């Protein structure tokens, strides 16, 4: 599994979760939304083995931690990068060697 963090660019307007679902569907394929709580949603594109944990603040997405479970993440990563760029956000790879990224 490879993880990426999507964050708004400093000039990005607020985006709601439905805009993310639409953008991911366009770039990656059919995407489902599961609302875990008012502050947490999961977006998932099963055909790409991609899912994202979306944190909601004041009704807008604050960040999404994406998990790519594909053996060859290249094509999915390219599609995800296109979706993130279309939203106007940035995508950052999680560094597996960074101790700050470890779960406590």
PDB file of N, CA and C in Angstrom:
ATOM      1  N   UNK A   1       0.839  -1.178   0.000  1.00  0.00           N
ATOM      2  CA  UNK A   1       0.000   0.000   0.000  1.00  0.00           C
ATOM      3  C   UNK A   1       0.887   1.246   0.000  1.00  0.00           C
ATOM      4  N   UNK A   2       0.466   2.230  -0.776  1.00  0.00           N
ATOM      5  CA  UNK A   2       1.142   3.508  -0.853  1.00  0.00           C
ATOM      6  C   UNK A   2       0.143   4.576  -0.416  1.00  0.00           C
ATOM      7  N   UNK A   3       0.612   5.548   0.366  1.00  0.00           N
ATOM      8  CA  UNK A   3      -0.290   6.594   0.859  1.00  0.00           C
ATOM      9  C   UNK A   3       0.124   7.964   0.345  1.00  0.00           C
ATOM     10  N   UNK A   4      -0.892   8.774   0.072  1.00  0.00           N
ATOM     11  CA  UNK A   4      -0.694  10.159  -0.369  1.00  0.00           C
ATOM     12  C   UNK A   4      -1.663  11.049   0.391  1.00  0.00           C
ATOM     13  N   UNK A   5      -1.220  12.253   0.690  1.00  0.00           N
ATOM     14  CA  UNK A   5      -2.047  13.221   1.390  1.00  0.00           C
ATOM     15  C   UNK A   5      -2.400  14.355   0.437  1.00  0.00           C
ATOM     16  N   UNK A   6      -3.687  14.582   0.248  1.00  0.00           N
ATOM     17  CA  UNK A   6      -4.162  15.697  -0.576  1.00  0.00           C
ATOM     18  C   UNK A   6      -4.526  16.851   0.351  1.00  0.00           C
ATOM     19  N   UNK A   7      -3.947  18.012   0.049  1.00  0.00           N
ATOM     20  CA  UNK A   7      -4.178  19.220   0.844  1.00  0.00           C
ATOM     21  C   UNK A   7      -4.507  20.385  -0.085  1.00  0.00           C
ATOM     22  N   UNK A   8      -5.309  21.334   0.390  1.00  0.00           N
ATOM     23  CA  UNK A   8      -5.596  22.487  -0.450  1.00  0.00           C
ATOM     24  C   UNK A   8      -4.359  23.353  -0.662  1.00  0.00           C
ATOM     25  N   UNK A   9      -4.249  23.860  -1.867  1.00  0.00           N
ATOM     26  CA  UNK A   9      -3.237  24.861  -2.184  1.00  0.00           C
ATOM     27  C   UNK A   9      -3.635  26.124  -1.426  1.00  0.00           C
ATOM     28  N   UNK A  10      -2.718  27.025  -1.209  1.00  0.00           N
ATOM     29  CA  UNK A  10      -3.037  28.231  -0.434  1.00  0.00           C
ATOM     30  C   UNK A  10      -4.090  29.094  -1.119  1.00  0.00           C
ATOM     31  N   UNK A  11      -4.291  28.929  -2.432  1.00  0.00           N
ATOM     32  CA  UNK A  11      -5.288  29.708  -3.159  1.00  0.00           C
ATOM     33  C   UNK A  11      -6.562  28.918  -3.448  1.00  0.00           C
ATOM     34  N   UNK A  12      -6.643  27.687  -2.998  1.00  0.00           N
ATOM     35  CA  UNK A  12      -7.785  26.836  -3.302  1.00  0.00           C
ATOM     36  C   UNK A  12      -9.044  27.300  -2.583  1.00  0.00           C
ATOM     37  N   UNK A  13     -10.149  27.385  -3.306  1.00  0.00           N
ATOM     38  CA  UNK A  13     -11.408  27.685  -2.627  1.00  0.00           C
ATOM     39  C   UNK A  13     -11.874  26.445  -1.860  1.00  0.00           C
ATOM     40  N   UNK A  14     -12.717  26.611  -0.860  1.00  0.00           N
ATOM     41  CA  UNK A  14     -13.248  25.456  -0.133  1.00  0.00           C
ATOM     42  C   UNK A  14     -14.007  24.529  -1.087  1.00  0.00           C
ATOM     43  N   UNK A  15     -13.862  23.229  -0.857  1.00  0.00           N
ATOM     44  CA  UNK A  15     -14.482  22.213  -1.709  1.00  0.00           C
ATOM     45  C   UNK A  15     -15.256  21.251  -0.827  1.00  0.00           C
ATOM     46  N   UNK A  16     -16.475  20.901  -1.248  1.00  0.00           N
ATOM     47  CA  UNK A  16     -17.231  19.925  -0.465  1.00  0.00           C
ATOM     48  C   UNK A  16     -16.954  18.513  -0.983  1.00  0.00           C
ATOM     49  N   UNK A  17     -17.375  17.536  -0.225  1.00  0.00           N
ATOM     50  CA  UNK A  17     -17.070  16.136  -0.537  1.00  0.00           C
ATOM     51  C   UNK A  17     -17.724  15.686  -1.838  1.00  0.00           C
ATOM     52  N   UNK A  18     -18.883  16.244  -2.170  1.00  0.00           N
ATOM     53  CA  UNK A  18     -19.544  15.849  -3.419  1.00  0.00           C
ATOM     54  C   UNK A  18     -18.742  16.277  -4.647  1.00  0.00           C
ATOM     55  N   UNK A  19     -18.066  17.401  -4.569  1.00  0.00           N
ATOM     56  CA  UNK A  19     -17.194  17.826  -5.666  1.00  0.00           C
ATOM     57  C   UNK A  19     -16.027  16.853  -5.821  1.00  0.00           C
ATOM     58  N   UNK A  20     -15.512  16.376  -4.705  1.00  0.00           N
ATOM     59  CA  UNK A  20     -14.432  15.385  -4.762  1.00  0.00           C
ATOM     60  C   UNK A  20     -14.918  14.094  -5.400  1.00  0.00           C
ATOM     61  N   UNK A  21     -16.091  13.627  -5.010  1.00  0.00           N
ATOM     62  CA  UNK A  21     -16.628  12.385  -5.586  1.00  0.00           C
ATOM     63  C   UNK A  21     -16.781  12.543  -7.096  1.00  0.00           C
ATOM     64  N   UNK A  22     -17.323  13.670  -7.536  1.00  0.00           N
ATOM     65  CA  UNK A  22     -17.504  13.909  -8.970  1.00  0.00           C
ATOM     66  C   UNK A  22     -16.162  13.933  -9.700  1.00  0.00           C
ATOM     67  N   UNK A  23     -15.197  14.607  -9.137  1.00  0.00           N
ATOM     68  CA  UNK A  23     -13.884  14.725  -9.768  1.00  0.00           C
ATOM     69  C   UNK A  23     -13.168  13.375  -9.802  1.00  0.00           C
ATOM     70  N   UNK A  24     -13.221  12.631  -8.711  1.00  0.00           N
ATOM     71  CA  UNK A  24     -12.606  11.305  -8.679  1.00  0.00           C
ATOM     72  C   UNK A  24     -13.291  10.357  -9.658  1.00  0.00           C
ATOM     73  N   UNK A  25     -14.613  10.453  -9.763  1.00  0.00           N
ATOM     74  CA  UNK A  25     -15.349   9.616 -10.712  1.00  0.00           C
ATOM     75  C   UNK A  25     -14.907   9.915 -12.132  1.00  0.00           C
ATOM     76  N   UNK A  26     -14.744  11.182 -12.459  1.00  0.00           N
ATOM     77  CA  UNK A  26     -14.316  11.564 -13.798  1.00  0.00           C
ATOM     78  C   UNK A  26     -12.899  11.092 -14.104  1.00  0.00           C
ATOM     79  N   UNK A  27     -11.992  11.231 -13.150  1.00  0.00           N
ATOM     80  CA  UNK A  27     -10.586  10.898 -13.391  1.00  0.00           C
ATOM     81  C   UNK A  27     -10.254   9.429 -13.158  1.00  0.00           C
ATOM     82  N   UNK A  28     -10.926   8.800 -12.185  1.00  0.00           N
ATOM     83  CA  UNK A  28     -10.533   7.456 -11.751  1.00  0.00           C
ATOM     84  C   UNK A  28     -11.570   6.373 -12.004  1.00  0.00           C
ATOM     85  N   UNK A  29     -12.812   6.747 -12.215  1.00  0.00           N
ATOM     86  CA  UNK A  29     -13.883   5.771 -12.387  1.00  0.00           C
ATOM     87  C   UNK A  29     -14.898   5.904 -11.280  1.00  0.00           C
ATOM     88  N   UNK A  30     -15.930   5.053 -11.309  1.00  0.00           N
ATOM     89  CA  UNK A  30     -17.008   5.148 -10.318  1.00  0.00           C
ATOM     90  C   UNK A  30     -16.478   5.199  -8.879  1.00  0.00           C
ATOM     91  N   UNK A  31     -16.919   6.226  -8.160  1.00  0.00           N
ATOM     92  CA  UNK A  31     -16.447   6.475  -6.797  1.00  0.00           C
ATOM     93  C   UNK A  31     -17.631   6.517  -5.851  1.00  0.00           C
ATOM     94  N   UNK A  32     -17.509   5.818  -4.735  1.00  0.00           N
ATOM     95  CA  UNK A  32     -18.564   5.805  -3.734  1.00  0.00           C
ATOM     96  C   UNK A  32     -18.167   6.670  -2.542  1.00  0.00           C
ATOM     97  N   UNK A  33     -19.173   7.108  -1.814  1.00  0.00           N
ATOM     98  CA  UNK A  33     -18.984   7.929  -0.622  1.00  0.00           C
ATOM     99  C   UNK A  33     -19.642   7.232   0.552  1.00  0.00           C
ATOM    100  N   UNK A  34     -18.890   7.086   1.630  1.00  0.00           N
ATOM    101  CA  UNK A  34     -19.421   6.526   2.873  1.00  0.00           C
ATOM    102  C   UNK A  34     -19.209   7.558   3.963  1.00  0.00           C
ATOM    103  N   UNK A  35     -20.299   8.003   4.561  1.00  0.00           N
ATOM    104  CA  UNK A  35     -20.215   8.998   5.628  1.00  0.00           C
ATOM    105  C   UNK A  35     -20.115   8.272   6.968  1.00  0.00           C
ATOM    106  N   UNK A  36     -18.936   8.350   7.566  1.00  0.00           N
ATOM    107  CA  UNK A  36     -18.678   7.701   8.848  1.00  0.00           C
ATOM    108  C   UNK A  36     -19.195   8.555  10.002  1.00  0.00           C
ATOM    109  N   UNK A  37     -19.047   9.868   9.867  1.00  0.00           N
ATOM    110  CA  UNK A  37     -19.519  10.826  10.863  1.00  0.00           C
ATOM    111  C   UNK A  37     -19.603  12.177  10.156  1.00  0.00           C
ATOM    112  N   UNK A  38     -20.108  13.221  10.820  1.00  0.00           N
ATOM    113  CA  UNK A  38     -20.140  14.534  10.164  1.00  0.00           C
ATOM    114  C   UNK A  38     -18.750  15.056   9.789  1.00  0.00           C
ATOM    115  N   UNK A  39     -17.720  14.563  10.473  1.00  0.00           N
ATOM    116  CA  UNK A  39     -16.357  15.060  10.240  1.00  0.00           C
ATOM    117  C   UNK A  39     -15.467  14.110   9.450  1.00  0.00           C
ATOM    118  N   UNK A  40     -15.970  12.918   9.131  1.00  0.00           N
ATOM    119  CA  UNK A  40     -15.159  11.915   8.439  1.00  0.00           C
ATOM    120  C   UNK A  40     -15.976  11.231   7.360  1.00  0.00           C
ATOM    121  N   UNK A  41     -15.431  11.185   6.162  1.00  0.00           N
ATOM    122  CA  UNK A  41     -16.050  10.492   5.038  1.00  0.00           C
ATOM    123  C   UNK A  41     -14.984   9.639   4.362  1.00  0.00           C
ATOM    124  N   UNK A  42     -15.411   8.528   3.775  1.00  0.00           N
ATOM    125  CA  UNK A  42     -14.534   7.700   2.963  1.00  0.00           C
ATOM    126  C   UNK A  42     -14.972   7.831   1.517  1.00  0.00           C
ATOM    127  N   UNK A  43     -14.028   8.042   0.610  1.00  0.00           N
ATOM    128  CA  UNK A  43     -14.286   7.985  -0.827  1.00  0.00           C
ATOM    129  C   UNK A  43     -13.516   6.776  -1.345  1.00  0.00           C
ATOM    130  N   UNK A  44     -14.169   6.010  -2.220  1.00  0.00           N
ATOM    131  CA  UNK A  44     -13.527   4.785  -2.678  1.00  0.00           C
ATOM    132  C   UNK A  44     -13.807   4.551  -4.158  1.00  0.00           C
ATOM    133  N   UNK A  45     -12.749   4.210  -4.885  1.00  0.00           N
ATOM    134  CA  UNK A  45     -12.845   3.835  -6.286  1.00  0.00           C
ATOM    135  C   UNK A  45     -12.330   2.396  -6.383  1.00  0.00           C
ATOM    136  N   UNK A  46     -13.252   1.427  -6.231  1.00  0.00           N
ATOM    137  CA  UNK A  46     -12.835   0.024  -6.146  1.00  0.00           C
ATOM    138  C   UNK A  46     -12.075  -0.484  -7.376  1.00  0.00           C
ATOM    139  N   UNK A  47     -12.447  -0.039  -8.573  1.00  0.00           N
ATOM    140  CA  UNK A  47     -11.766  -0.539  -9.765  1.00  0.00           C
ATOM    141  C   UNK A  47     -10.296  -0.131  -9.807  1.00  0.00           C
ATOM    142  N   UNK A  48      -9.944   0.918  -9.098  1.00  0.00           N
ATOM    143  CA  UNK A  48      -8.553   1.388  -9.022  1.00  0.00           C
ATOM    144  C   UNK A  48      -7.871   0.972  -7.720  1.00  0.00           C
ATOM    145  N   UNK A  49      -8.618   0.298  -6.844  1.00  0.00           N
ATOM    146  CA  UNK A  49      -8.107  -0.079  -5.523  1.00  0.00           C
ATOM    147  C   UNK A  49      -7.576   1.153  -4.790  1.00  0.00           C
ATOM    148  N   UNK A  50      -8.412   2.200  -4.815  1.00  0.00           N
ATOM    149  CA  UNK A  50      -8.081   3.497  -4.231  1.00  0.00           C
ATOM    150  C   UNK A  50      -9.162   3.875  -3.242  1.00  0.00           C
ATOM    151  N   UNK A  51      -8.745   4.334  -2.067  1.00  0.00           N
ATOM    152  CA  UNK A  51      -9.711   4.882  -1.121  1.00  0.00           C
ATOM    153  C   UNK A  51      -9.067   6.030  -0.378  1.00  0.00           C
ATOM    154  N   UNK A  52      -9.927   6.928   0.092  1.00  0.00           N
ATOM    155  CA  UNK A  52      -9.430   8.100   0.781  1.00  0.00           C
ATOM    156  C   UNK A  52     -10.246   8.413   2.021  1.00  0.00           C
ATOM    157  N   UNK A  53      -9.552   8.776   3.075  1.00  0.00           N
ATOM    158  CA  UNK A  53     -10.146   9.177   4.351  1.00  0.00           C
ATOM    159  C   UNK A  53     -10.210  10.697   4.335  1.00  0.00           C
ATOM    160  N   UNK A  54     -11.410  11.235   4.176  1.00  0.00           N
ATOM    161  CA  UNK A  54     -11.596  12.683   4.037  1.00  0.00           C
ATOM    162  C   UNK A  54     -12.006  13.294   5.369  1.00  0.00           C
ATOM    163  N   UNK A  55     -11.248  14.281   5.798  1.00  0.00           N
ATOM    164  CA  UNK A  55     -11.551  15.018   7.025  1.00  0.00           C
ATOM    165  C   UNK A  55     -12.350  16.262   6.632  1.00  0.00           C
ATOM    166  N   UNK A  56     -13.498  16.448   7.286  1.00  0.00           N
ATOM    167  CA  UNK A  56     -14.401  17.549   6.982  1.00  0.00           C
ATOM    168  C   UNK A  56     -14.347  18.568   8.111  1.00  0.00           C
ATOM    169  N   UNK A  57     -14.189  19.837   7.730  1.00  0.00           N
ATOM    170  CA  UNK A  57     -14.227  20.941   8.698  1.00  0.00           C
ATOM    171  C   UNK A  57     -15.159  22.008   8.155  1.00  0.00           C
ATOM    172  N   UNK A  58     -16.132  22.411   8.957  1.00  0.00           N
ATOM    173  CA  UNK A  58     -17.110  23.429   8.562  1.00  0.00           C
ATOM    174  C   UNK A  58     -17.796  23.073   7.245  1.00  0.00           C
ATOM    175  N   UNK A  59     -18.067  21.782   7.044  1.00  0.00           N
ATOM    176  CA  UNK A  59     -18.791  21.320   5.866  1.00  0.00           C
ATOM    177  C   UNK A  59     -17.951  21.185   4.610  1.00  0.00           C
ATOM    178  N   UNK A  60     -16.668  21.486   4.677  1.00  0.00           N
ATOM    179  CA  UNK A  60     -15.778  21.394   3.514  1.00  0.00           C
ATOM    180  C   UNK A  60     -14.639  20.418   3.808  1.00  0.00           C
ATOM    181  N   UNK A  61     -14.069  19.851   2.752  1.00  0.00           N
ATOM    182  CA  UNK A  61     -12.962  18.911   2.922  1.00  0.00           C
ATOM    183  C   UNK A  61     -11.701  19.679   3.313  1.00  0.00           C
ATOM    184  N   UNK A  62     -11.068  19.245   4.398  1.00  0.00           N
ATOM    185  CA  UNK A  62      -9.842  19.882   4.878  1.00  0.00           C
ATOM    186  C   UNK A  62      -8.603  19.131   4.386  1.00  0.00           C
ATOM    187  N   UNK A  63      -8.718  17.807   4.241  1.00  0.00           N
ATOM    188  CA  UNK A  63      -7.611  16.968   3.782  1.00  0.00           C
ATOM    189  C   UNK A  63      -8.163  15.589   3.457  1.00  0.00           C
ATOM    190  N   UNK A  64      -7.456  14.875   2.576  1.00  0.00           N
ATOM    191  CA  UNK A  64      -7.804  13.486   2.283  1.00  0.00           C
ATOM    192  C   UNK A  64      -6.521  12.670   2.283  1.00  0.00           C
ATOM    193  N   UNK A  65      -6.519  11.606   3.079  1.00  0.00           N
ATOM    194  CA  UNK A  65      -5.415  10.664   3.080  1.00  0.00           C
ATOM    195  C   UNK A  65      -5.805   9.507   2.158  1.00  0.00           C
ATOM    196  N   UNK A  66      -5.145   9.429   0.998  1.00  0.00           N
ATOM    197  CA  UNK A  66      -5.449   8.390   0.020  1.00  0.00           C
ATOM    198  C   UNK A  66      -4.558   7.181   0.230  1.00  0.00           C
ATOM    199  N   UNK A  67      -5.154   5.992   0.047  1.00  0.00           N
ATOM    200  CA  UNK A  67      -4.443   4.720   0.117  1.00  0.00           C
ATOM    201  C   UNK A  67      -4.576   4.049  -1.244  1.00  0.00           C
ATOM    202  N   UNK A  68      -3.452   3.702  -1.868  1.00  0.00           N
ATOM    203  CA  UNK A  68      -3.432   2.979  -3.133  1.00  0.00           C
ATOM    204  C   UNK A  68      -2.996   1.551  -2.836  1.00  0.00           C
ATOM    205  N   UNK A  69      -3.860   0.608  -3.156  1.00  0.00           N
ATOM    206  CA  UNK A  69      -3.581  -0.796  -2.834  1.00  0.00           C
ATOM    207  C   UNK A  69      -3.178  -1.620  -4.050  1.00  0.00           C
ATOM    208  N   UNK A  70      -2.946  -0.993  -5.173  1.00  0.00           N
ATOM    209  CA  UNK A  70      -2.603  -1.689  -6.405  1.00  0.00           C
ATOM    210  C   UNK A  70      -1.164  -2.173  -6.385  1.00  0.00           C
ATOM    211  N   UNK A  71      -0.913  -3.318  -7.033  1.00  0.00           N
ATOM    212  CA  UNK A  71       0.459  -3.808  -7.159  1.00  0.00           C
ATOM    213  C   UNK A  71       1.280  -2.880  -8.050  1.00  0.00           C
ATOM    214  N   UNK A  72       0.620  -2.244  -9.019  1.00  0.00           N
ATOM    215  CA  UNK A  72       1.258  -1.262  -9.890  1.00  0.00           C
ATOM    216  C   UNK A  72       0.489   0.047  -9.729  1.00  0.00           C
ATOM    217  N   UNK A  73       0.889   0.897  -8.771  1.00  0.00           N
ATOM    218  CA  UNK A  73       0.116   2.107  -8.487  1.00  0.00           C
ATOM    219  C   UNK A  73       0.264   3.212  -9.528  1.00  0.00           C
ATOM    220  N   UNK A  74       1.155   3.057 -10.496  1.00  0.00           N
ATOM    221  CA  UNK A  74       1.420   4.106 -11.479  1.00  0.00           C
ATOM    222  C   UNK A  74       0.183   4.654 -12.177  1.00  0.00           C
ATOM    223  N   UNK A  75      -0.622   3.807 -12.833  1.00  0.00           N
ATOM    224  CA  UNK A  75      -1.810   4.322 -13.529  1.00  0.00           C
ATOM    225  C   UNK A  75      -2.816   4.983 -12.582  1.00  0.00           C
ATOM    226  N   UNK A  76      -3.005   4.406 -11.405  1.00  0.00           N
ATOM    227  CA  UNK A  76      -3.939   4.992 -10.442  1.00  0.00           C
ATOM    228  C   UNK A  76      -3.396   6.314  -9.914  1.00  0.00           C
ATOM    229  N   UNK A  77      -2.101   6.366  -9.667  1.00  0.00           N
ATOM    230  CA  UNK A  77      -1.499   7.606  -9.189  1.00  0.00           C
ATOM    231  C   UNK A  77      -1.653   8.710 -10.231  1.00  0.00           C
ATOM    232  N   UNK A  78      -1.465   8.395 -11.497  1.00  0.00           N
ATOM    233  CA  UNK A  78      -1.638   9.396 -12.557  1.00  0.00           C
ATOM    234  C   UNK A  78      -3.064   9.931 -12.580  1.00  0.00           C
ATOM    235  N   UNK A  79      -4.040   9.029 -12.438  1.00  0.00           N
ATOM    236  CA  UNK A  79      -5.448   9.448 -12.419  1.00  0.00           C
ATOM    237  C   UNK A  79      -5.740  10.278 -11.172  1.00  0.00           C
ATOM    238  N   UNK A  80      -5.192   9.876 -10.030  1.00  0.00           N
ATOM    239  CA  UNK A  80      -5.389  10.624  -8.790  1.00  0.00           C
ATOM    240  C   UNK A  80      -4.761  12.010  -8.894  1.00  0.00           C
ATOM    241  N   UNK A  81      -3.571  12.093  -9.468  1.00  0.00           N
ATOM    242  CA  UNK A  81      -2.920  13.394  -9.648  1.00  0.00           C
ATOM    243  C   UNK A  81      -3.782  14.317 -10.520  1.00  0.00           C
ATOM    244  N   UNK A  82      -4.414  13.755 -11.544  1.00  0.00           N
ATOM    245  CA  UNK A  82      -5.289  14.556 -12.407  1.00  0.00           C
ATOM    246  C   UNK A  82      -6.493  15.075 -11.628  1.00  0.00           C
ATOM    247  N   UNK A  83      -7.077  14.223 -10.784  1.00  0.00           N
ATOM    248  CA  UNK A  83      -8.229  14.637  -9.976  1.00  0.00           C
ATOM    249  C   UNK A  83      -7.843  15.725  -8.989  1.00  0.00           C
ATOM    250  N   UNK A  84      -6.721  15.548  -8.319  1.00  0.00           N
ATOM    251  CA  UNK A  84      -6.250  16.521  -7.335  1.00  0.00           C
ATOM    252  C   UNK A  84      -5.956  17.863  -8.009  1.00  0.00           C
ATOM    253  N   UNK A  85      -5.330  17.814  -9.168  1.00  0.00           N
ATOM    254  CA  UNK A  85      -5.027  19.049  -9.909  1.00  0.00           C
ATOM    255  C   UNK A  85      -6.307  19.741 -10.359  1.00  0.00           C
ATOM    256  N   UNK A  86      -7.309  18.966 -10.769  1.00  0.00           N
ATOM    257  CA  UNK A  86      -8.577  19.552 -11.210  1.00  0.00           C
ATOM    258  C   UNK A  86      -9.285  20.273 -10.068  1.00  0.00           C
ATOM    259  N   UNK A  87      -9.129  19.768  -8.856  1.00  0.00           N
ATOM    260  CA  UNK A  87      -9.717  20.410  -7.675  1.00  0.00           C
ATOM    261  C   UNK A  87      -8.899  21.652  -7.296  1.00  0.00           C
ATOM    262  N   UNK A  88      -7.624  21.673  -7.684  1.00  0.00           N
ATOM    263  CA  UNK A  88      -6.750  22.794  -7.337  1.00  0.00           C
ATOM    264  C   UNK A  88      -5.989  22.564  -6.049  1.00  0.00           C
ATOM    265  N   UNK A  89      -5.806  21.297  -5.704  1.00  0.00           N
ATOM    266  CA  UNK A  89      -5.091  20.930  -4.489  1.00  0.00           C
ATOM    267  C   UNK A  89      -3.708  20.408  -4.824  1.00  0.00           C
ATOM    268  N   UNK A  90      -2.978  20.023  -3.779  1.00  0.00           N
ATOM    269  CA  UNK A  90      -1.646  19.435  -3.908  1.00  0.00           C
ATOM    270  C   UNK A  90      -1.674  18.015  -3.366  1.00  0.00           C
ATOM    271  N   UNK A  91      -0.831  17.155  -3.937  1.00  0.00           N
ATOM    272  CA  UNK A  91      -0.725  15.766  -3.498  1.00  0.00           C
ATOM    273  C   UNK A  91       0.691  15.524  -3.002  1.00  0.00           C
ATOM    274  N   UNK A  92       0.803  14.976  -1.784  1.00  0.00           N
ATOM    275  CA  UNK A  92       2.106  14.743  -1.161  1.00  0.00           C
ATOM    276  C   UNK A  92       2.242  13.271  -0.804  1.00  0.00           C
ATOM    277  N   UNK A  93       3.351  12.668  -1.215  1.00  0.00           N
ATOM    278  CA  UNK A  93       3.621  11.276  -0.865  1.00  0.00           C
ATOM    279  C   UNK A  93       3.983  11.179   0.606  1.00  0.00           C
ATOM    280  N   UNK A  94       3.477  10.154   1.254  1.00  0.00           N
ATOM    281  CA  UNK A  94       3.865   9.912   2.639  1.00  0.00           C
ATOM    282  C   UNK A  94       5.214   9.221   2.630  1.00  0.00           C
ATOM    283  N   UNK A  95       6.130   9.708   3.428  1.00  0.00           N
ATOM    284  CA  UNK A  95       7.471   9.137   3.511  1.00  0.00           C
ATOM    285  C   UNK A  95       7.463   7.998   4.537  1.00  0.00           C
ATOM    286  N   UNK A  96       7.657   6.739   4.074  1.00  0.00           N
ATOM    287  CA  UNK A  96       7.611   5.618   5.030  1.00  0.00           C
ATOM    288  C   UNK A  96       8.740   5.642   6.044  1.00  0.00           C
ATOM    289  N   UNK A  97       9.796   6.419   5.778  1.00  0.00           N
ATOM    290  CA  UNK A  97      10.928   6.501   6.709  1.00  0.00           C
ATOM    291  C   UNK A  97      10.805   7.655   7.695  1.00  0.00           C
ATOM    292  N   UNK A  98       9.732   8.459   7.570  1.00  0.00           N
ATOM    293  CA  UNK A  98       9.533   9.609   8.459  1.00  0.00           C
ATOM    294  C   UNK A  98       8.859   9.145   9.744  1.00  0.00           C
ATOM    295  N   UNK A  99       9.540   9.265  10.904  1.00  0.00           N
ATOM    296  CA  UNK A  99       8.933   8.801  12.160  1.00  0.00           C
ATOM    297  C   UNK A  99       7.659   9.587  12.517  1.00  0.00           C
ATOM    298  N   UNK A 100       7.492  10.801  11.995  1.00  0.00           N
ATOM    299  CA  UNK A 100       6.275  11.569  12.280  1.00  0.00           C
ATOM    300  C   UNK A 100       5.059  10.985  11.576  1.00  0.00           C
ATOM    301  N   UNK A 101       5.258  10.126  10.567  1.00  0.00           N
ATOM    302  CA  UNK A 101       4.157   9.524   9.843  1.00  0.00           C
ATOM    303  C   UNK A 101       3.686   8.223  10.471  1.00  0.00           C
ATOM    304  N   UNK A 102       4.428   7.711  11.466  1.00  0.00           N
ATOM    305  CA  UNK A 102       4.050   6.447  12.100  1.00  0.00           C
ATOM    306  C   UNK A 102       2.857   6.639  13.011  1.00  0.00           C
ATOM    307  N   UNK A 103       2.020   5.592  13.076  1.00  0.00           N
ATOM    308  CA  UNK A 103       0.901   5.595  14.035  1.00  0.00           C
ATOM    309  C   UNK A 103       1.453   5.294  15.416  1.00  0.00           C
ATOM    310  N   UNK A 104       0.941   5.987  16.410  1.00  0.00           N
ATOM    311  CA  UNK A 104       1.386   5.744  17.793  1.00  0.00           C
ATOM    312  C   UNK A 104       0.506   4.736  18.475  1.00  0.00           C
TER     313      UNK A 104
END
